[in-house]
CSV table of N, CA and C in Angstrom, one decimal:
chain,number,residue,atom,x,y,z
A,698,MET,N,17.0,-49.9,3.7
A,698,MET,CA,17.9,-50.6,4.5
A,698,MET,C,19.2,-50.9,3.6
A,699,ILE,N,20.3,-50.5,4.2
A,699,ILE,CA,21.6,-50.8,3.5
A,699,ILE,C,22.1,-52.2,3.8
A,700,LYS,N,22.3,-53.0,2.7
A,700,LYS,CA,22.8,-54.3,2.9
A,700,LYS,C,24.3,-54.4,2.8
A,701,ALA,N,24.9,-53.6,2.0
A,701,ALA,CA,26.4,-53.6,1.9
A,701,ALA,C,26.8,-52.2,1.4
A,702,SER,N,28.0,-51.8,1.8
A,702,SER,CA,28.5,-50.5,1.3
A,702,SER,C,30.0,-50.7,0.9
A,703,ARG,N,30.4,-49.9,0.0
A,703,ARG,CA,31.8,-50.0,-0.5
A,703,ARG,C,32.3,-48.6,-0.9
A,704,ALA,N,33.5,-48.3,-0.5
A,704,ALA,CA,34.1,-47.0,-0.9
A,704,ALA,C,35.6,-47.3,-1.2
A,705,SER,N,36.0,-46.8,-2.3
A,705,SER,CA,37.5,-47.0,-2.6
A,705,SER,C,38.0,-45.7,-3.3
A,706,PHE,N,39.2,-45.4,-3.1
A,706,PHE,CA,39.9,-44.3,-3.8
A,706,PHE,C,41.3,-44.9,-4.1
A,707,GLU,N,41.3,-45.5,-5.3
A,707,GLU,CA,42.6,-46.2,-5.7
A,707,GLU,C,43.0,-45.7,-7.0
A,708,ASP,N,44.3,-45.6,-7.2
A,708,ASP,CA,44.9,-45.2,-8.5
A,708,ASP,C,44.2,-44.0,-9.0
A,709,GLY,N,43.9,-43.0,-8.2
A,709,GLY,CA,43.3,-41.8,-8.6
A,709,GLY,C,41.8,-41.9,-9.0
A,710,GLN,N,41.2,-43.0,-8.8
A,710,GLN,CA,39.8,-43.2,-9.1
A,710,GLN,C,38.9,-43.4,-7.9
A,711,LEU,N,37.8,-42.9,-7.9
A,711,LEU,CA,36.9,-43.0,-6.8
A,711,LEU,C,35.7,-43.8,-7.1
A,712,GLU,N,35.3,-44.7,-6.2
A,712,GLU,CA,34.0,-45.4,-6.4
A,712,GLU,C,33.5,-45.6,-5.0
A,713,ALA,N,32.2,-45.2,-4.8
A,713,ALA,CA,31.5,-45.4,-3.5
A,713,ALA,C,30.1,-45.7,-3.8
A,714,GLY,N,29.5,-46.6,-3.0
A,714,GLY,CA,28.1,-47.0,-3.2
A,714,GLY,C,27.6,-47.9,-2.2
A,715,VAL,N,26.3,-48.2,-2.3
A,715,VAL,CA,25.7,-49.1,-1.4
A,715,VAL,C,24.7,-50.0,-2.2
A,716,VAL,N,24.5,-51.2,-1.6
A,716,VAL,CA,23.4,-52.0,-2.1
A,716,VAL,C,22.3,-51.9,-1.1
A,717,ALA,N,21.2,-51.5,-1.5
A,717,ALA,CA,20.1,-51.2,-0.6
A,717,ALA,C,18.8,-51.8,-1.0
A,718,ASP,N,18.0,-52.1,0.0
A,718,ASP,CA,16.6,-52.5,-0.2
A,718,ASP,C,15.8,-51.4,0.3
A,719,LEU,N,15.4,-50.5,-0.7
A,719,LEU,CA,14.7,-49.3,-0.3
A,719,LEU,C,13.2,-49.6,0.2
A,720,ARG,N,12.8,-50.8,0.0
A,720,ARG,CA,11.4,-51.1,0.5
A,720,ARG,C,11.4,-51.1,2.0
A,721,LYS,N,12.6,-51.3,2.6
A,721,LYS,CA,12.7,-51.4,4.1
A,721,LYS,C,13.2,-50.1,4.7
A,722,LEU,N,13.3,-49.0,4.0
A,722,LEU,CA,13.8,-47.8,4.6
A,722,LEU,C,12.9,-47.3,5.7
A,723,PRO,N,13.4,-46.9,6.8
A,723,PRO,CA,12.5,-46.4,7.9
A,723,PRO,C,12.2,-45.0,7.6
A,724,LYS,N,11.2,-44.8,6.8
A,724,LYS,CA,10.8,-43.4,6.4
A,724,LYS,C,10.4,-42.5,7.5
A,725,ASP,N,9.9,-43.1,8.6
A,725,ASP,CA,9.5,-42.3,9.8
A,725,ASP,C,10.7,-41.7,10.5
A,726,LYS,N,11.9,-42.2,10.2
A,726,LYS,CA,13.1,-41.7,10.9
A,726,LYS,C,13.9,-40.8,9.9
A,727,MET,N,13.4,-40.6,8.7
A,727,MET,CA,14.1,-39.7,7.8
A,727,MET,C,13.7,-38.3,8.0
A,728,SER,N,14.7,-37.4,7.7
A,728,SER,CA,14.3,-35.9,7.8
A,728,SER,C,13.4,-35.6,6.6
A,729,GLY,N,12.9,-34.4,6.6
A,729,GLY,CA,12.0,-34.0,5.5
A,729,GLY,C,12.8,-33.9,4.2
A,730,ASP,N,14.0,-33.5,4.2
A,730,ASP,CA,14.9,-33.5,3.0
A,730,ASP,C,15.1,-34.9,2.5
A,731,GLN,N,15.4,-35.8,3.4
A,731,GLN,CA,15.7,-37.2,3.0
A,731,GLN,C,14.4,-37.8,2.4
A,732,GLN,N,13.3,-37.6,3.0
A,732,GLN,CA,12.0,-38.1,2.5
A,732,GLN,C,11.7,-37.6,1.1
A,733,GLY,N,12.0,-36.3,0.9
A,733,GLY,CA,11.7,-35.7,-0.4
A,733,GLY,C,12.6,-36.3,-1.4
A,734,LEU,N,13.9,-36.5,-1.1
A,734,LEU,CA,14.9,-37.1,-2.0
A,734,LEU,C,14.4,-38.5,-2.4
A,735,PHE,N,14.0,-39.2,-1.3
A,735,PHE,CA,13.6,-40.6,-1.6
A,735,PHE,C,12.4,-40.6,-2.5
A,736,GLU,N,11.4,-39.8,-2.3
A,736,GLU,CA,10.2,-39.8,-3.1
A,736,GLU,C,10.5,-39.4,-4.6
A,737,ARG,N,11.4,-38.4,-4.8
A,737,ARG,CA,11.9,-38.0,-6.1
A,737,ARG,C,12.6,-39.2,-6.8
A,738,ALA,N,13.5,-39.8,-6.0
A,738,ALA,CA,14.2,-41.0,-6.6
A,738,ALA,C,13.3,-42.1,-7.0
A,739,ARG,N,12.3,-42.4,-6.1
A,739,ARG,CA,11.4,-43.4,-6.4
A,739,ARG,C,10.5,-43.1,-7.7
A,740,ALA,N,10.2,-41.8,-7.8
A,740,ALA,CA,9.4,-41.4,-9.0
A,740,ALA,C,10.3,-41.5,-10.3
A,741,ALA,N,11.5,-41.1,-10.2
A,741,ALA,CA,12.4,-41.0,-11.3
A,741,ALA,C,12.9,-42.4,-11.7
A,742,PHE,N,13.1,-43.3,-10.7
A,742,PHE,CA,13.7,-44.6,-10.9
A,742,PHE,C,12.8,-45.6,-10.2
A,743,PRO,N,11.6,-46.0,-10.8
A,743,PRO,CA,10.7,-46.9,-10.2
A,743,PRO,C,11.2,-48.2,-9.7
A,744,SER,N,12.2,-48.7,-10.4
A,744,SER,CA,12.8,-50.0,-10.1
A,744,SER,C,13.5,-50.0,-8.7
A,745,LEU,N,13.8,-48.8,-8.2
A,745,LEU,CA,14.5,-48.7,-6.9
A,745,LEU,C,13.8,-49.4,-5.8
A,746,THR,N,12.5,-49.5,-5.9
A,746,THR,CA,11.8,-50.0,-4.8
A,746,THR,C,11.2,-51.4,-5.0
A,747,GLU,N,11.8,-52.1,-6.1
A,747,GLU,CA,11.3,-53.4,-6.4
A,747,GLU,C,12.3,-54.5,-6.0
A,748,ARG,N,13.5,-54.1,-5.7
A,748,ARG,CA,14.5,-55.2,-5.3
A,748,ARG,C,15.7,-54.5,-4.7
A,749,ASP,N,16.7,-55.3,-4.4
A,749,ASP,CA,18.0,-54.8,-3.9
A,749,ASP,C,18.6,-54.1,-5.1
A,750,VAL,N,19.2,-52.9,-4.9
A,750,VAL,CA,19.8,-52.2,-6.0
A,750,VAL,C,21.1,-51.5,-5.6
A,751,TYR,N,22.0,-51.4,-6.5
A,751,TYR,CA,23.3,-50.7,-6.2
A,751,TYR,C,23.1,-49.2,-6.6
A,752,ILE,N,23.5,-48.4,-5.7
A,752,ILE,CA,23.4,-46.9,-5.9
A,752,ILE,C,24.8,-46.4,-5.5
A,753,GLY,N,25.4,-45.7,-6.5
A,753,GLY,CA,26.8,-45.3,-6.2
A,753,GLY,C,27.3,-44.2,-7.1
A,754,VAL,N,28.5,-43.8,-6.9
A,754,VAL,CA,29.1,-42.8,-7.8
A,754,VAL,C,30.5,-43.3,-8.2
A,755,GLU,N,30.8,-43.0,-9.4
A,755,GLU,CA,32.1,-43.4,-10.0
A,755,GLU,C,32.8,-42.1,-10.5
A,756,ASP,N,34.0,-41.9,-10.3
A,756,ASP,CA,34.7,-40.7,-10.7
A,756,ASP,C,36.1,-41.0,-11.0
A,757,PRO,N,36.5,-40.9,-12.3
A,757,PRO,CA,37.9,-41.2,-12.7
A,757,PRO,C,38.8,-40.1,-12.4
A,758,SER,N,38.3,-38.9,-12.0
A,758,SER,CA,39.2,-37.8,-11.7
A,758,SER,C,38.6,-37.0,-10.5
A,759,PRO,N,38.5,-37.6,-9.3
A,759,PRO,CA,38.1,-36.8,-8.2
A,759,PRO,C,39.0,-35.7,-7.8
A,760,VAL,N,38.5,-34.7,-7.1
A,760,VAL,CA,39.3,-33.5,-6.7
A,760,VAL,C,39.5,-33.5,-5.2
A,761,LEU,N,40.7,-33.2,-4.7
A,761,LEU,CA,40.9,-33.0,-3.3
A,761,LEU,C,40.7,-31.5,-3.0
A,762,LYS,N,39.8,-31.2,-2.1
A,762,LYS,CA,39.5,-29.9,-1.7
A,762,LYS,C,39.5,-29.8,-0.2
A,763,ASN,N,40.4,-29.0,0.4
A,763,ASN,CA,40.5,-28.8,1.8
A,763,ASN,C,40.6,-30.2,2.5
A,764,GLY,N,41.4,-31.0,2.0
A,764,GLY,CA,41.7,-32.3,2.6
A,764,GLY,C,40.6,-33.4,2.4
A,765,ARG,N,39.5,-33.0,1.6
A,765,ARG,CA,38.4,-33.9,1.4
A,765,ARG,C,38.3,-34.3,0.0
A,766,VAL,N,37.8,-35.5,-0.3
A,766,VAL,CA,37.6,-36.0,-1.6
A,766,VAL,C,36.3,-35.4,-2.1
A,767,THR,N,36.3,-34.7,-3.2
A,767,THR,CA,35.1,-34.2,-3.8
A,767,THR,C,35.0,-34.8,-5.3
A,768,MET,N,33.8,-34.8,-5.8
A,768,MET,CA,33.6,-35.3,-7.2
A,768,MET,C,34.1,-34.3,-8.2
A,769,GLY,N,34.8,-34.8,-9.2
A,769,GLY,CA,35.3,-34.0,-10.3
A,769,GLY,C,34.2,-33.8,-11.4
A,770,PRO,N,34.6,-33.1,-12.4
A,770,PRO,CA,33.6,-32.8,-13.5
A,770,PRO,C,33.1,-34.1,-14.2
A,771,SER,N,33.8,-35.2,-14.2
A,771,SER,CA,33.4,-36.3,-14.9
A,771,SER,C,32.7,-37.4,-14.1
A,772,ALA,N,32.3,-37.1,-12.9
A,772,ALA,CA,31.6,-38.0,-12.0
A,772,ALA,C,30.3,-38.5,-12.6
A,773,ARG,N,30.1,-39.8,-12.3
A,773,ARG,CA,28.8,-40.4,-12.9
A,773,ARG,C,28.1,-41.1,-11.7
A,774,VAL,N,26.8,-41.1,-11.8
A,774,VAL,CA,26.0,-41.8,-10.8
A,774,VAL,C,25.5,-43.1,-11.4
A,775,LYS,N,25.7,-44.2,-10.6
A,775,LYS,CA,25.3,-45.5,-11.1
A,775,LYS,C,24.1,-45.9,-10.2
A,776,ILE,N,23.0,-46.3,-10.9
A,776,ILE,CA,21.8,-46.8,-10.2
A,776,ILE,C,21.5,-48.1,-10.9
A,777,GLY,N,21.7,-49.3,-10.2
A,777,GLY,CA,21.5,-50.6,-10.8
A,777,GLY,C,22.4,-50.7,-12.0
A,778,LYS,N,21.9,-51.1,-13.2
A,778,LYS,CA,22.7,-51.3,-14.4
A,778,LYS,C,22.9,-50.0,-15.1
A,779,PHE,N,22.3,-48.9,-14.7
A,779,PHE,CA,22.3,-47.7,-15.5
A,779,PHE,C,23.3,-46.7,-14.9
A,780,THR,N,24.0,-46.0,-15.8
A,780,THR,CA,24.9,-44.9,-15.4
A,780,THR,C,24.5,-43.6,-16.0
A,781,TYR,N,24.5,-42.6,-15.2
A,781,TYR,CA,24.1,-41.2,-15.6
A,781,TYR,C,25.1,-40.2,-15.3
A,782,SER,N,25.2,-39.2,-16.1
A,782,SER,CA,26.1,-38.0,-15.7
A,782,SER,C,25.5,-37.4,-14.5
A,783,LEU,N,26.3,-36.7,-13.7
A,783,LEU,CA,25.7,-36.0,-12.5
A,783,LEU,C,24.6,-35.1,-12.9
A,784,ASP,N,24.7,-34.4,-14.0
A,784,ASP,CA,23.7,-33.4,-14.4
A,784,ASP,C,22.4,-34.2,-14.8
A,785,GLY,N,22.6,-35.3,-15.5
A,785,GLY,CA,21.4,-36.1,-15.9
A,785,GLY,C,20.7,-36.7,-14.7
A,786,ALA,N,21.4,-37.3,-13.8
A,786,ALA,CA,20.8,-37.8,-12.6
A,786,ALA,C,20.1,-36.7,-11.8
A,787,ALA,N,20.7,-35.6,-11.7
A,787,ALA,CA,20.1,-34.5,-10.9
A,787,ALA,C,18.8,-34.0,-11.6
A,788,GLU,N,18.8,-34.0,-12.9
A,788,GLU,CA,17.6,-33.6,-13.7
A,788,GLU,C,16.5,-34.6,-13.4
A,789,LYS,N,16.8,-35.9,-13.5
A,789,LYS,CA,15.8,-36.9,-13.2
A,789,LYS,C,15.2,-36.9,-11.8
A,790,LEU,N,16.1,-36.4,-10.9
A,790,LEU,CA,15.7,-36.3,-9.5
A,790,LEU,C,15.0,-34.9,-9.2
A,791,GLY,N,15.0,-34.0,-10.1
A,791,GLY,CA,14.3,-32.7,-9.9
A,791,GLY,C,15.1,-31.8,-9.0
A,792,MET,N,16.4,-31.9,-9.0
A,792,MET,CA,17.3,-31.1,-8.2
A,792,MET,C,18.4,-30.5,-9.0
A,793,THR,N,19.1,-29.6,-8.4
A,793,THR,CA,20.3,-29.1,-9.1
A,793,THR,C,21.5,-30.0,-9.0
A,794,PRO,N,22.4,-30.0,-10.0
A,794,PRO,CA,23.6,-30.8,-9.9
A,794,PRO,C,24.4,-30.5,-8.6
A,795,ASP,N,24.4,-29.2,-8.2
A,795,ASP,CA,25.2,-28.8,-7.0
A,795,ASP,C,24.5,-29.5,-5.8
A,796,LYS,N,23.2,-29.5,-5.7
A,796,LYS,CA,22.6,-30.1,-4.6
A,796,LYS,C,22.8,-31.6,-4.5
A,797,LEU,N,22.7,-32.3,-5.7
A,797,LEU,CA,23.0,-33.7,-5.8
A,797,LEU,C,24.5,-34.0,-5.4
A,798,ARG,N,25.4,-33.2,-5.9
A,798,ARG,CA,26.8,-33.3,-5.6
A,798,ARG,C,27.0,-33.2,-4.1
A,799,ALA,N,26.4,-32.3,-3.4
A,799,ALA,CA,26.5,-32.1,-2.0
A,799,ALA,C,26.0,-33.3,-1.2
A,800,GLU,N,24.8,-33.8,-1.7
A,800,GLU,CA,24.2,-35.0,-1.0
A,800,GLU,C,25.1,-36.2,-1.2
A,801,LEU,N,25.7,-36.4,-2.4
A,801,LEU,CA,26.5,-37.6,-2.6
A,801,LEU,C,27.8,-37.5,-1.9
A,802,GLU,N,28.4,-36.3,-1.8
A,802,GLU,CA,29.6,-36.1,-1.1
A,802,GLU,C,29.4,-36.3,0.4
A,803,LYS,N,28.3,-35.9,0.9
A,803,LYS,CA,28.0,-36.1,2.3
A,803,LYS,C,27.9,-37.6,2.6
A,804,HIS,N,27.3,-38.4,1.7
A,804,HIS,CA,27.1,-39.8,1.9
A,804,HIS,C,28.5,-40.5,1.8
A,805,MET,N,29.3,-40.0,0.9
A,805,MET,CA,30.7,-40.6,0.7
A,805,MET,C,31.4,-40.4,2.0
A,806,ARG,N,31.3,-39.3,2.7
A,806,ARG,CA,32.0,-39.1,4.0
A,806,ARG,C,31.5,-40.1,5.0
A,807,GLU,N,30.2,-40.3,5.0
A,807,GLU,CA,29.6,-41.3,5.9
A,807,GLU,C,30.1,-42.7,5.6
A,808,LEU,N,30.4,-43.0,4.4
A,808,LEU,CA,31.0,-44.3,4.0
A,808,LEU,C,32.5,-44.4,4.4
A,809,GLY,N,33.1,-43.2,4.7
A,809,GLY,CA,34.5,-43.2,5.1
A,809,GLY,C,35.4,-43.0,4.0
A,810,VAL,N,35.0,-42.4,2.9
A,810,VAL,CA,35.9,-42.1,1.8
A,810,VAL,C,36.8,-40.9,2.2
A,811,GLU,N,38.1,-41.2,2.2
A,811,GLU,CA,39.1,-40.2,2.6
A,811,GLU,C,40.2,-40.1,1.5
A,812,ALA,N,40.8,-39.0,1.5
A,812,ALA,CA,42.0,-38.8,0.6
A,812,ALA,C,43.1,-39.7,1.1
A,813,PRO,N,43.8,-40.3,0.1
A,813,PRO,CA,44.9,-41.1,0.5
A,813,PRO,C,46.0,-40.3,1.2
A,814,SER,N,46.7,-41.0,2.1
A,814,SER,CA,47.7,-40.3,2.9
A,814,SER,C,49.1,-40.5,2.3
């Protein structure tokens, strides 16, 4: 369950994330891919299901591609107090960095992250 969300693209820097209580996720309404990602995340980061936690992405140099904000090479994933490189987070989740990047960018669009006009 998402308790709060935030997305900003200011001064060339991107930050997007949510505060979530993953204990209350409606797993029965999740797709197979979403359930798989949740289970991998829970195994890699056990504290995710113990309390409210911030999950987000920070990128000091996002890229604009086809009018969309995409993550640049220095994007980092933040989970609670910990920050991981995109490659490091993907490895912990048992997925490729490209797959994680696609998932994160999809969620950023859902949060309303847009290129500045």
